[in-house]
Structure formats: structure tokens, C-alpha cells
CSV table of C-alpha atoms in Angstrom, one decimal:
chain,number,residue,atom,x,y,z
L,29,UNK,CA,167.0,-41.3,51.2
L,30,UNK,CA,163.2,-42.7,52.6
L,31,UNK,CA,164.4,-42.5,56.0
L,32,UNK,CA,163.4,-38.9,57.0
L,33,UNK,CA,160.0,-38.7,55.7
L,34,UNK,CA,159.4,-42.1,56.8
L,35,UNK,CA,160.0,-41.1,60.1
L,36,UNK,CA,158.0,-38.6,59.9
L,37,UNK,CA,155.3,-40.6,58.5
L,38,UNK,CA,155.2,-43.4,61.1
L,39,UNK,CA,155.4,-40.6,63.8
L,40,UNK,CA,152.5,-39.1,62.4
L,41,UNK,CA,150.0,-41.5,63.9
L,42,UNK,CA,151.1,-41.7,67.4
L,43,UNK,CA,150.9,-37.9,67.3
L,44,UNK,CA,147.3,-38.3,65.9
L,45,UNK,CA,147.0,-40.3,68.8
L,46,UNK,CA,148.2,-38.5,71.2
L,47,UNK,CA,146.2,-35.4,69.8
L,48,UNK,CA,142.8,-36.9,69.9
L,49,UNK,CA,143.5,-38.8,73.5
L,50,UNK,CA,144.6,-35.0,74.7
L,51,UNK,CA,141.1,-33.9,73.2
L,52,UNK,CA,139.0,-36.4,75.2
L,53,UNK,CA,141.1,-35.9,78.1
L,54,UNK,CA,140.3,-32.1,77.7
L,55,UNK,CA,136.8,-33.0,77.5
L,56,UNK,CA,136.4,-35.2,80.5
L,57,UNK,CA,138.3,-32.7,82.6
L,58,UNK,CA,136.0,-29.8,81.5
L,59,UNK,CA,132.7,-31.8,81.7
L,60,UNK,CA,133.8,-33.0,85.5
L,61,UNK,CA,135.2,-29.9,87.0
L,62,UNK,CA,132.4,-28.3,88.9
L,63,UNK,CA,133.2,-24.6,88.6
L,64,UNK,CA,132.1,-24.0,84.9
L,65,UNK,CA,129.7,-21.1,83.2
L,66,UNK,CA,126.2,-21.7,81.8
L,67,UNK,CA,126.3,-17.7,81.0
L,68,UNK,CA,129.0,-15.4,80.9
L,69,UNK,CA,126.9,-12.8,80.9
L,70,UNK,CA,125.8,-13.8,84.4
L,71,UNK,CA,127.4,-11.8,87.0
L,72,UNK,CA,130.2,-14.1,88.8
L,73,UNK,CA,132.7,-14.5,90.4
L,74,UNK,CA,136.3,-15.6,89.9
L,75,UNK,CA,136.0,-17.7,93.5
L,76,UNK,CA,132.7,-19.3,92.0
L,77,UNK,CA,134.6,-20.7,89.0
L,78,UNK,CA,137.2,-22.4,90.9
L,79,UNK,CA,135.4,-23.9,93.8
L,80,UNK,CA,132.0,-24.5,92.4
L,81,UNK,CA,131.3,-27.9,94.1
L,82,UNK,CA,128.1,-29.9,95.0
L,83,UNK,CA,128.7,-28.5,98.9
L,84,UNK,CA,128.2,-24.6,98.1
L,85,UNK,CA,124.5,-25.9,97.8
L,86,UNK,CA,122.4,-23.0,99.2
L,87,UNK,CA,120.7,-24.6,102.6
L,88,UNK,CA,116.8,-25.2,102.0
L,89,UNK,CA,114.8,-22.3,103.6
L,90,UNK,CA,111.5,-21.1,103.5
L,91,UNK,CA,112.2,-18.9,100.7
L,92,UNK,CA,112.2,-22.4,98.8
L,93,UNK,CA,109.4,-24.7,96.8
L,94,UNK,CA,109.3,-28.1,98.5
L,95,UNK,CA,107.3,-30.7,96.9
L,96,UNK,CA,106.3,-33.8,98.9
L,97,UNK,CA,107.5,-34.7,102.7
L,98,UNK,CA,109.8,-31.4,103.5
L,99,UNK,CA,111.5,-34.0,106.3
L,100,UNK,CA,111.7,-36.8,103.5
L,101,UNK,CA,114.8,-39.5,103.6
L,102,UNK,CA,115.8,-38.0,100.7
L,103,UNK,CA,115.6,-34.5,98.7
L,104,UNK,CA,116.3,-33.7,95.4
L,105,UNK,CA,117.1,-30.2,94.1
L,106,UNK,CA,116.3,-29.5,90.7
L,107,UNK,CA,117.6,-26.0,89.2
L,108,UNK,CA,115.6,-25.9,86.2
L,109,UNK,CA,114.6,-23.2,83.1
L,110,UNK,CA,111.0,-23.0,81.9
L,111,UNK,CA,112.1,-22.5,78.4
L,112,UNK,CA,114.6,-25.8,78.6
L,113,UNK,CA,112.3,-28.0,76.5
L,114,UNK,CA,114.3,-31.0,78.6
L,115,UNK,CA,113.1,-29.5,81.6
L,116,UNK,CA,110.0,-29.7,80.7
L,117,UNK,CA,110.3,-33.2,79.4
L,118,UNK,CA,112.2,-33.5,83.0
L,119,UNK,CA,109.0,-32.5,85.0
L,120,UNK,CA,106.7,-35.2,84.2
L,121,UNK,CA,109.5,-37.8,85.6
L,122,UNK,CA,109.8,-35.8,88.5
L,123,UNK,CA,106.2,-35.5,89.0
L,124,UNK,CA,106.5,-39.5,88.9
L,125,UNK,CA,108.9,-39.6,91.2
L,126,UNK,CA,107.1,-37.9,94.3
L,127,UNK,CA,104.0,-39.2,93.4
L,128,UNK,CA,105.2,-43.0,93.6
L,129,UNK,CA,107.7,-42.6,96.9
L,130,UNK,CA,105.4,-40.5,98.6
L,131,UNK,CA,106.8,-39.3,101.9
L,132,UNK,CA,110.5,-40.5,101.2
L,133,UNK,CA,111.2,-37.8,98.7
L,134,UNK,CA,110.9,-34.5,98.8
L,135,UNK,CA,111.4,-32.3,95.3
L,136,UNK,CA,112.7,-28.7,95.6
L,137,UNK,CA,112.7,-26.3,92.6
L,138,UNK,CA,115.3,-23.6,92.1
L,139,UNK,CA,115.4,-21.2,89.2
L,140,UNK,CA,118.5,-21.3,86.5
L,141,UNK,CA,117.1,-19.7,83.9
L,142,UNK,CA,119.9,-19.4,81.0
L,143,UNK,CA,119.4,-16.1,79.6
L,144,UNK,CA,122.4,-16.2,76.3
L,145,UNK,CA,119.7,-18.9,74.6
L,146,UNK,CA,116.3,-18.3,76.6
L,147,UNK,CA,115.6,-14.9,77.2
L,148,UNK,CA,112.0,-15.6,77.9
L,149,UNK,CA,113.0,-17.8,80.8
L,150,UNK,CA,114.0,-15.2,83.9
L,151,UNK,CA,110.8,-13.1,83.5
L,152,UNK,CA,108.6,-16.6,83.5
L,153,UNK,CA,110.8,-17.9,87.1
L,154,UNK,CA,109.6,-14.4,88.6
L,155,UNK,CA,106.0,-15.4,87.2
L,156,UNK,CA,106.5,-18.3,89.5
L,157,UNK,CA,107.3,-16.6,92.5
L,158,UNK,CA,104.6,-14.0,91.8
L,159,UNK,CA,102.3,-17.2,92.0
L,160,UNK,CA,103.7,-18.3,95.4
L,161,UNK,CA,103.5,-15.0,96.8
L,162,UNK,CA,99.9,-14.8,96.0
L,163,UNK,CA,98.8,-18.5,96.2
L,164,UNK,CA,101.6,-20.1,98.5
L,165,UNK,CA,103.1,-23.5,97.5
L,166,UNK,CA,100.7,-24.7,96.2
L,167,UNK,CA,100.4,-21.8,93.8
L,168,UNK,CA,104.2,-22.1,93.0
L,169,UNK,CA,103.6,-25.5,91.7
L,170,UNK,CA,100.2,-25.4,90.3
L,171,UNK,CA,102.0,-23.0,87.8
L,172,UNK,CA,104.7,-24.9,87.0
L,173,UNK,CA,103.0,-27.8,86.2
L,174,UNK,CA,100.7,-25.6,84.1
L,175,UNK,CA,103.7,-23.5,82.4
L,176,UNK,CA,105.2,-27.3,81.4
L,177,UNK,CA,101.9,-28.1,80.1
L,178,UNK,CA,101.0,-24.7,78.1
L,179,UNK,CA,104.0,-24.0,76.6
L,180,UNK,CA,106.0,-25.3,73.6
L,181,UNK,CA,109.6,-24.6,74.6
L,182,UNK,CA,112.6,-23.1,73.3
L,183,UNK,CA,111.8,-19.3,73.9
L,184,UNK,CA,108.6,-19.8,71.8
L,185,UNK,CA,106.1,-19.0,74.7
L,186,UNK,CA,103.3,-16.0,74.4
L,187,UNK,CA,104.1,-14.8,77.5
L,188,UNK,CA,101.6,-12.3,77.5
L,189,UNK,CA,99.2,-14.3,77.0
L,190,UNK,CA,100.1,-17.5,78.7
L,191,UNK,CA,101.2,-15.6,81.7
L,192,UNK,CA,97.8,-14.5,82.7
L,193,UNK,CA,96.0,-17.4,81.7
L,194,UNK,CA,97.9,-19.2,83.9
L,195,UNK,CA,97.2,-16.9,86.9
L,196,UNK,CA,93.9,-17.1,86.0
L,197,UNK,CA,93.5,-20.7,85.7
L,198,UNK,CA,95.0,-21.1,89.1
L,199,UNK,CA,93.0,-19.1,90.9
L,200,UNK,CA,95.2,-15.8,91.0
L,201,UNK,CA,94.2,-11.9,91.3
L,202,UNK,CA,95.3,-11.0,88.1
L,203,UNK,CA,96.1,-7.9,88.8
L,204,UNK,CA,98.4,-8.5,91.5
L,205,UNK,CA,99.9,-11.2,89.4
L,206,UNK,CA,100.7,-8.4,86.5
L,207,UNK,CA,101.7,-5.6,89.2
L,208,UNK,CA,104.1,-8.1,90.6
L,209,UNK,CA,105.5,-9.0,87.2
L,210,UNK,CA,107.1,-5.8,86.7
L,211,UNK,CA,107.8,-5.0,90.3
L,212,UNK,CA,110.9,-6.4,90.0
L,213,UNK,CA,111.2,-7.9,94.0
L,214,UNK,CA,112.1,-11.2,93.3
L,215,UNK,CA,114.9,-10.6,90.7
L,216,UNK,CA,117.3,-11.2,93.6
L,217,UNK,CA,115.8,-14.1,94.5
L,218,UNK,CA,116.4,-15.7,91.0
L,219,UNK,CA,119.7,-14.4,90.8
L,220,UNK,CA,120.9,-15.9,93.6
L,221,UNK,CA,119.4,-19.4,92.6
L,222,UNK,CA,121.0,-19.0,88.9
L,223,UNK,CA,124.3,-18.0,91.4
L,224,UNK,CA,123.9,-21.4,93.2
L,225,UNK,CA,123.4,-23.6,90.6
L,226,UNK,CA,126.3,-22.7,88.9
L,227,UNK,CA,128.4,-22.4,92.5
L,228,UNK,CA,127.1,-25.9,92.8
L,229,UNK,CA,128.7,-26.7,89.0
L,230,UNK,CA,125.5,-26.9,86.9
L,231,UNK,CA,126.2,-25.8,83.6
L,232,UNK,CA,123.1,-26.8,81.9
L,233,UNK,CA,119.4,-27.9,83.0
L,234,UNK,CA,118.1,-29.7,84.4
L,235,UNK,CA,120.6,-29.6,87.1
L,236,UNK,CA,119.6,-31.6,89.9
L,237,UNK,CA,121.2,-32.5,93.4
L,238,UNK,CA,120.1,-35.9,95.1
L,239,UNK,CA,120.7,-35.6,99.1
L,240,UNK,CA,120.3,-38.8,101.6
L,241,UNK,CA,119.9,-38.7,104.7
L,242,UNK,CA,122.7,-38.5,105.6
L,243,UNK,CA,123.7,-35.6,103.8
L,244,UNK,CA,125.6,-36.3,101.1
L,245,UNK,CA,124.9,-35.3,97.5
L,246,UNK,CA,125.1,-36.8,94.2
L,247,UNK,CA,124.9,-34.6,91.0
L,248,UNK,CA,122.5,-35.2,88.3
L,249,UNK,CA,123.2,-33.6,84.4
L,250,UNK,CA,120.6,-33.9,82.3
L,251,UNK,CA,116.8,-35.0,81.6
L,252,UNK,CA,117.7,-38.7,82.7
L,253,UNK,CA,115.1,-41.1,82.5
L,254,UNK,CA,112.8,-42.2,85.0
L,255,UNK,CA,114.7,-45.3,85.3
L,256,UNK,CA,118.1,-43.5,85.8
L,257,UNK,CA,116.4,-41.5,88.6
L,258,UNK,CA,114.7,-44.3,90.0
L,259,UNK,CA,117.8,-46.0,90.6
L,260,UNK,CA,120.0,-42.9,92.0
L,261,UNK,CA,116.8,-42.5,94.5
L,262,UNK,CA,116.8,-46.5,95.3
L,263,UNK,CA,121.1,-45.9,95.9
L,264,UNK,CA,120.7,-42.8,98.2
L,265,UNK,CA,117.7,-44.6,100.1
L,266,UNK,CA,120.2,-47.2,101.0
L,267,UNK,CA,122.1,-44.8,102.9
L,268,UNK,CA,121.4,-44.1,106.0
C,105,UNK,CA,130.5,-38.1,43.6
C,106,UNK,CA,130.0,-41.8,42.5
C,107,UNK,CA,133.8,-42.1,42.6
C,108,UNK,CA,133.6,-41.6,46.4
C,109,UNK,CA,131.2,-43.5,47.0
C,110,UNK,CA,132.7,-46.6,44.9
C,111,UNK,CA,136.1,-45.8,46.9
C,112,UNK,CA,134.3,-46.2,49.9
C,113,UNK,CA,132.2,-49.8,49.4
C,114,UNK,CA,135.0,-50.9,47.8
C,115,UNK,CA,137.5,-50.2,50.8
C,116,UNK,CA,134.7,-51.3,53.4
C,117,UNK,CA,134.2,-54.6,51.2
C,118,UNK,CA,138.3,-54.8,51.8
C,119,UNK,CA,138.6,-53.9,55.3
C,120,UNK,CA,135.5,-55.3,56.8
C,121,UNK,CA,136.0,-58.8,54.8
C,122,UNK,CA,137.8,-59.7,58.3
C,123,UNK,CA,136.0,-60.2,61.6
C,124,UNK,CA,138.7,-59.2,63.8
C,125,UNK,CA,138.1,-55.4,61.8
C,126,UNK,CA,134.6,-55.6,62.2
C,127,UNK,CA,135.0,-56.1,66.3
C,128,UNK,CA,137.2,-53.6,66.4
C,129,UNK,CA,135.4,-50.8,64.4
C,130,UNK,CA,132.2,-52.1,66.7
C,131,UNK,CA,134.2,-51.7,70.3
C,132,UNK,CA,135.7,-47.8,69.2
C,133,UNK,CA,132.0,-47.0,68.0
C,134,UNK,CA,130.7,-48.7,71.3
C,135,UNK,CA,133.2,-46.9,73.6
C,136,UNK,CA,132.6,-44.0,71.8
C,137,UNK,CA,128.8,-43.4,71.9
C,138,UNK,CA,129.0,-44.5,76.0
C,139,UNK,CA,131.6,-41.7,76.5
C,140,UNK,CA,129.2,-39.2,74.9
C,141,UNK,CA,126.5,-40.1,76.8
C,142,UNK,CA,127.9,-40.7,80.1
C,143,UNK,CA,130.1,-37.7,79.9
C,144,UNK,CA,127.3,-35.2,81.8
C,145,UNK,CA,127.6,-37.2,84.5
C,146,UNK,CA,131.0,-38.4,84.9
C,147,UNK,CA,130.8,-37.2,88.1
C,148,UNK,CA,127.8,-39.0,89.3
C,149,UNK,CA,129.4,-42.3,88.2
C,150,UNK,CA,132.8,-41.4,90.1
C,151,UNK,CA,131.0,-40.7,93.1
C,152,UNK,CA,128.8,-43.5,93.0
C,153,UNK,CA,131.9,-45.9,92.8
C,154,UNK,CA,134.5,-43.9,95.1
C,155,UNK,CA,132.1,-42.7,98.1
C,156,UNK,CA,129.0,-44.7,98.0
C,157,UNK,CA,128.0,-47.6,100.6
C,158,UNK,CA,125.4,-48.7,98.0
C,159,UNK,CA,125.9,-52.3,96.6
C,160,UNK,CA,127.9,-52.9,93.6
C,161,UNK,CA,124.9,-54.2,91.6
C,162,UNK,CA,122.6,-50.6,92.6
C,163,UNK,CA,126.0,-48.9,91.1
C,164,UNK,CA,126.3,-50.9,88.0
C,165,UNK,CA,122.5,-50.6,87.0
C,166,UNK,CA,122.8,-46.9,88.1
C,167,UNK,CA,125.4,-46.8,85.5
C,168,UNK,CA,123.6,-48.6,83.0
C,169,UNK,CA,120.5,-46.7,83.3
C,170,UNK,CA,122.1,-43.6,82.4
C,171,UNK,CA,122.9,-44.9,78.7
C,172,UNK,CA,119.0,-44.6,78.3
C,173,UNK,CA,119.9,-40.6,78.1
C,174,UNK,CA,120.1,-41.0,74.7
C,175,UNK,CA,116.4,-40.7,74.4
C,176,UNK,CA,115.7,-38.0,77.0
C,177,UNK,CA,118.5,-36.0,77.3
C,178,UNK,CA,119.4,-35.4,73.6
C,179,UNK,CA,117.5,-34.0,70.8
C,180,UNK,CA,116.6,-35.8,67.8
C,181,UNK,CA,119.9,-33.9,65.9
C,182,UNK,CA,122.3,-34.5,68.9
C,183,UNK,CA,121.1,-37.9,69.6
C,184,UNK,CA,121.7,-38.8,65.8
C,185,UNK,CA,124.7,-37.1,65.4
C,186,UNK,CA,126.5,-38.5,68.6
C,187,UNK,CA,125.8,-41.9,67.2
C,188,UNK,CA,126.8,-41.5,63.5
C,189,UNK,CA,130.4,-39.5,65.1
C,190,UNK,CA,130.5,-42.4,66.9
C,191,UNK,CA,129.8,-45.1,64.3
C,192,UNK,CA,132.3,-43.4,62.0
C,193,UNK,CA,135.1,-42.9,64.6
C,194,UNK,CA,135.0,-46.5,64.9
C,195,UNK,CA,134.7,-47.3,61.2
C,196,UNK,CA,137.7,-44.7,60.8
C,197,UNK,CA,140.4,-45.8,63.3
C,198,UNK,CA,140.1,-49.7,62.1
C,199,UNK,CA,140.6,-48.5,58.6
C,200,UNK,CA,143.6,-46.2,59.9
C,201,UNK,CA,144.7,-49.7,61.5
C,202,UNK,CA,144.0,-51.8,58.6
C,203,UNK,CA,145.9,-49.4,56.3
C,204,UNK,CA,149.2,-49.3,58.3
C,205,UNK,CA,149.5,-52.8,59.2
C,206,UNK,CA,148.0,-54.4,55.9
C,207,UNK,CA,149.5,-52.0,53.4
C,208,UNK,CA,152.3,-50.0,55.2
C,209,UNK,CA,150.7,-47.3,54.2
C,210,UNK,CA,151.4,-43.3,54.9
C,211,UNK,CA,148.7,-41.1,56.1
C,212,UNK,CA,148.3,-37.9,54.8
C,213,UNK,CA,148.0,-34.9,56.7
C,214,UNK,CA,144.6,-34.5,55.2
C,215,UNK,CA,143.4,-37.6,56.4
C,216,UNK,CA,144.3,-37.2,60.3
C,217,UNK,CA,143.3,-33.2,60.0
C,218,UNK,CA,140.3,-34.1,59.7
C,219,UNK,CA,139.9,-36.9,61.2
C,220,UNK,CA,140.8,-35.5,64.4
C,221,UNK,CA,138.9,-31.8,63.7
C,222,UNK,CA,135.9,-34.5,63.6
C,223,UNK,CA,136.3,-36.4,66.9
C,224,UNK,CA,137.7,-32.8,68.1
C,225,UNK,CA,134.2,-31.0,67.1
C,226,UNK,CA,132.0,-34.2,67.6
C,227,UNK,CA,133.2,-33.6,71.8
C,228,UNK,CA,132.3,-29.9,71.4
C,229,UNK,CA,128.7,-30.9,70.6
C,230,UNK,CA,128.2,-33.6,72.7
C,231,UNK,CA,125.7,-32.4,75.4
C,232,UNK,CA,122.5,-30.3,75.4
C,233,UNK,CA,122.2,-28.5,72.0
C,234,UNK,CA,119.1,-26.4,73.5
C,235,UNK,CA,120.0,-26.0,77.1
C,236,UNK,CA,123.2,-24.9,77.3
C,237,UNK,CA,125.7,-28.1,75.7
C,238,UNK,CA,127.9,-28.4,78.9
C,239,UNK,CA,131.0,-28.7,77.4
C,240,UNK,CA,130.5,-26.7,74.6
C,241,UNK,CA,129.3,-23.5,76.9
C,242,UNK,CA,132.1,-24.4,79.2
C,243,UNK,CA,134.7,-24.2,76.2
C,244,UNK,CA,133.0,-21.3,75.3
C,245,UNK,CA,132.8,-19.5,78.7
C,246,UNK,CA,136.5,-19.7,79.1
C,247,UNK,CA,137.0,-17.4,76.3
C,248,UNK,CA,134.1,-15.2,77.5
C,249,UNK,CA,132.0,-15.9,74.5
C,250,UNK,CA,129.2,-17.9,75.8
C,251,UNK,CA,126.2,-15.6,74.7
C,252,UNK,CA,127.9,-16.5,70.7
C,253,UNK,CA,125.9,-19.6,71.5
C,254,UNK,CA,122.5,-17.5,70.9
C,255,UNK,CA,123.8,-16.7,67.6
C,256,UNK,CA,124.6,-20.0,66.5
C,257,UNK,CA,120.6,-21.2,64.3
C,258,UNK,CA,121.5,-24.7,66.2
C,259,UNK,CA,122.8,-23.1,69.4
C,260,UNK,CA,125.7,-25.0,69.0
C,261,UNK,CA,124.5,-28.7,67.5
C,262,UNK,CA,126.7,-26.9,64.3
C,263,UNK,CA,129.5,-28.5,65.9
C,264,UNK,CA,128.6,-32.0,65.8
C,265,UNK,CA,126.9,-31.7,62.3
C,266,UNK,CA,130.6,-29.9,61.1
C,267,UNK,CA,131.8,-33.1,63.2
C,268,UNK,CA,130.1,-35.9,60.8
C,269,UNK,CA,130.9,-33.5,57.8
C,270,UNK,CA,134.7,-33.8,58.8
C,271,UNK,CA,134.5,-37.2,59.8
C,272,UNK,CA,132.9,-38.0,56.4
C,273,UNK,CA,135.8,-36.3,54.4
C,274,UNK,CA,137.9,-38.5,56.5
C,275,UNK,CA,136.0,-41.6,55.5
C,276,UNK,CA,136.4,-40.9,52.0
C,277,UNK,CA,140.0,-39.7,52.6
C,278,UNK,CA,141.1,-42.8,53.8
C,279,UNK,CA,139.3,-45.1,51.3
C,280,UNK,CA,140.9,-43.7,48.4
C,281,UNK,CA,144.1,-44.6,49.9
C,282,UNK,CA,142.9,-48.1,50.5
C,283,UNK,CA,141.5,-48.3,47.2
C,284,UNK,CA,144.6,-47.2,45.6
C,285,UNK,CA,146.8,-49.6,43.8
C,286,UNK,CA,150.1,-50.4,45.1
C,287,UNK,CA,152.6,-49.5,43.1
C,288,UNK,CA,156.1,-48.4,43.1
C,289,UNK,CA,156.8,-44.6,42.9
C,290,UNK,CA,159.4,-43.1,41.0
């Protein structure tokens, strides 16, 4: 009279089993395919979500910030969010980074600001490119170093205030820097960078791409720690 | 309350008396809490070990390194709810274990409902709580819904604190069945 519920019983926990290994499976599957969304409300397209890989990687131009030796043995491409308090906790190890392999990396920053959490963040990456319009690289990073500093994260910056102080502190006309605030000429520009990471299969920041010399690329999720990118540098150097 | 509680230290004093328990509910929780951290960059370590010419010891350190995430690329919530879904999905599965091959015992449905919305919520929150959880904004994405993670007061570390909360029912779940007494029923 046991039998059927007893069968049902003992099946339960394979099935409990199986449920939970289908779960992780799901979630290694989503967390590795390369075509996901930080934003929906980002324009995109269908294509973009199913072959977002590491190789759709915008080629570096001109247009871009380069950090350290521009012909260095190996490049990293960080597409970052000035209100992602890991980015900012991120800058410091980058900062490291070029600092203490001198000419054999080279640091390019892209813009991925995520606009469903920080809404602060596109309007502070065109802030950025106001500053390298008006005071070249130098400018461009000069900012960013002092917009990591300023600011507390988390869509809590003044940026009416911290904007021009910034600009001021680094030497800017302030009123070029406000005119080109609201100009709105380098919303493409940011768009298309926001495009790329996520073509590239960012779905978070820091998002970072490690290139050797050779040319291929390694993804990087996540503020990892100064070890962690220490070693990935050390592994690319090693090929030639 | 204090019911619970006794339930519980009374079935960890009967699980946990053996060794062989204790190793397993430390492996899960080990596995576990190296899944949620590695999981960002599952790719990186695939492509490290499938197309790079890089010695196996830069790979393995590599590997290594990137458990120290824990401190820099999770915030004080994530960080300590990854490791108490962890420490409890370990603690939970060698109880399961020690209940059905010790006792025999049938599980209810509420005891692997929840169990499993636990682990199944705890890998929703795993990731970036305040940039854009990967996995979570992914999930979301699919349905369109990603900007519901502004919404959320913890932009969507709710799911791993509902994750410990589930996992806790669970806990106390399955300790009352331990602690029950073994009789025959009519």
C-alpha cells in the first residue's frame, strides 16, 4: 500500500537534484555567454545579443584615452561607469598597474555608463570628454582620477558642483566646460562605447579586455584585485 | 522561536557528531562559495586553460588569485551573503544526506521548495549588487525588465538576502525532521 508514495518520495530527491544542477547550469551558461544586456533600455540590437564576443572590440583610434606606452606589449581596455563605486575602487589598481610596468602596458578607458541604476553616470562620461576636448589626454585623465577621488559613488555625486570644480581644478575654461556639457556632441561617442562594451559581452563594470601582443584578448569581470590583474598582465606578457 | 533553534543544535549535535558529515558539509560550502566567485569570469579561466601558451603554474595562480574577488569585487552585503548561502548549502545537503541514509527518511515538499528557491535565488544575486549583478541583469534583460533593478532599495542584493531567508527555513525544515522521533505511524 507504501509503494506509490514511496516512490514518489525517493524520486523526490534526485529531482531536487536535478532541479538545482539545471539551476547552476543555467547560471554558468548565462554568466559565460557573451551577448548579454547591462540595460535594456539601451538601444540594441538583436545581432548584438547573439554574437557579442571579445572580437567585436572597437579598434583603438584617436577618438580614444590611452594611458601609458600607446605601442605597449600589452593593452588593457577598461569600459567603466563613474558612479560604479567598484570602478572607482578599480582605478587605484589600475593606476598601479601602469605606474609599476611602465612602457609594457598601456590602459585605455571607454565609457559604459549603466543608466537603469546610475543615472548620474552618462552626463559625468560626457564631462570627461568635455575635459579632453579642452585639455587633451592629459585633461581626460586628470579628471578621472579627480572624479574617483571627489566623489562618493552610487549616484550620490553633486554634479553641479563637483563638475566645475573639477574643471576648475584642472586647469579648464569653465565656461567652455559648461557650454559643452549641454552641447550634447559627444552623446554618440558614449553611446557607441556603452554599444561596444556590451557587443564585447560586458554586462557589468568594470569590464576590462586584456590584449597581448599578439592580439588576443582575455576578458576581465569585475573590480579584481591587484594581484588577479598582476597575474593576467604577467600571463599575456608571456605571449609573444 | 527557541523551539527552532533547539531543533537545530540538537540536529547539528546529531549530524555533525561524524567527521565524514563535517567534510562533506565543508567541500559543498567550499565548492559553493568558489562557484560564486569565479562565476564573472568563467570565461577568463576557460580561456586561460583552452587557448593560452602561458605555463600551467601562471594559469593556476591566475585562478587562484581571482578568489581574492571576494574583497574587491563584492560589497560588504553580497560578499556576506554569498558566503553564509554558501555555508548553509553545504550544512543543508549533508543533513539531506544524513537524513536519507541514516534514518530513511522522507522529505517534504517544503523542505526541497525551499531549499532549492534558496540555492535558486542565492545564483540570482551572486555578482555586483551596485553595478549591474551580471547574472541577475542578464536574467532580467531577457524578460525586458532590466531597469526593475532601479526599483529594487538593494538593486537586486534582495535576492541573496531572500536566498539566506529561504535557505534558513530550510535549515530549520530539515532539523525538525531530524529531531523527530522515530516512530511508527498509523
Amino acid at each position: 500500500m507504501d509503494e506509490p508514495s514511496k516512490t514518489t518520495n525517493n524520486l523526490s530527491i534526485p529531482v531536487a537534484i536535478v532541479i538545482a544542477g539545471a539551476l547552476i547550469a543555467g547560471a554558468v551558461y548565462m554568466g559565460t555567454s557573451r551577448g548579454g544586456t547591462a540595460d535594456s533600455q539601451q538601444p540594441q540590437t538583436a545581432e548584438q545579443q547573439q554574437t557579442g564576443n571579445l572580437e567585436q572590440m572597437a579598434a583603438i583610434t584617436s577618438e580614444d584615452h590611452i594611458r601609458g606606452n600607446p605601442n605597449a606589449e600589452v593593452t588593457i581596455v577598461e569600459y567603466s561607469d563613474y558612479e560604479c563605486p567598484f570602478c572607482k575602487s578599480f582605478h587605484p589598481t589600475m593606476q598601479r598597474i601602469v605606474d609599476e610596468y611602465g612602457d609594457k602596458v598601456a590602459w585605455v578607458y571607454r565609457h559604459f555608463p549603466l543608466d537603469s541604476i546610475h543615472s548620474k553616470a552618462r552626463s559625468e562620461a560626457v564631462a570627461a570628454e568635455c575635459a579632453a576636448e579642452l585639455g587633451g589626454n592629459d585633461a581626460f585623465w586628470k579628471f578621472t582620477d579627480r572624479f574617483f577621488e571627489l566623489t562618493p559613488s552610487n549616484n550620490q555625486t553633486d554634479t553641479a558642483t563637483v563638475l566645475p570644480q573639477i574643471a576648475r581644478d584642472i586647469g579648464l575654461n569653465e565656461s567652455a566646460f559648461a557650454s559643452c556639457l549641454t552641447s550634447g556632441k559627444y552623446d554618440d561617442h558614449v553611446q557607441a562605447n556603452l554599444d561596444n562594451a556590451i557587443a564585447t559581452g560586458g554586462n557589468g563594470t568594470p569590464w576590462s579586455i586584456v590584449i597581448t601582443a599578439s592580439g588576443k584578448k582575455y576578458p576581465l569581470s569585475g573590480a579584481q584585485p591587484y594581484a588577479t590583474v598582476k597575474q593576467l598582465i604577467d600571463l599575456a606578457l608571456q605571449e609573444k | 522561536m527557541s523551539i527552532h533553534l533547539h531543533n537545530i543544535k540538537q540536529a547539528f549535535t546529531e549530524v555533525f557528531a561524524r567527521t565524514s558529515y563535517i567534510a562533506l558539509a565543508s567541500t559543498l560550502a567550499l565548492i559553493a562559495f568558489v562557484f560564486a566567485v569565479w562565476l564573472p569570469n568563467v570565461g577568463l579561466i576557460t580561456d586561460i586553460f583552452t587557448t593560452s601558451s602561458a605555463p600551467l603554474t601562471a594559469k593556476l595562480k591566475l585562478t587562484l588569485s581571482l578568489l581574492g574577488g571576494i574583497g574587491t569585487n563584492f560589497s560588504t552585503l553580497s560578499a556576506g551573503y554569498t558566503i553564509a548561502t554558501a555555508v548553509l548549502f553545504g550544512i543543508i545537503i549533508a543533513m539531506v544526506v544524513y537524513l536519507v541514509r541514516k534514518r530513511r527518511a522522507q522529505l517534504g515538499g517544503s523542505v526541497i521548495g525551499t531549499g532549492l528557491g534558496g540555492i535558486g535565488s542565492g545564483i540570482l544575486g551572486i555578482g555586483c549588487a551596485a553595478c549591474g549583478s551580471f547574472l541577475l541583469m542578464t536574467t532580467l534583460a531577457s524578460f525586458g525588465a532590466a531597469g526593475a533593478i532601479a526599483l529594487l532599495p538593494l538593486k537586486g542584493g534582495e535576492f541573496g538576502v531572500v536566498s539566506v531567508v529561504l535557505l534558513v527555513v530550510s535549515l530549520t525544515l530539515i532539523s525538525k525532521k531530524i529531531t523527530e522521533p522515530l516512530i511508527c505511524e498509523s
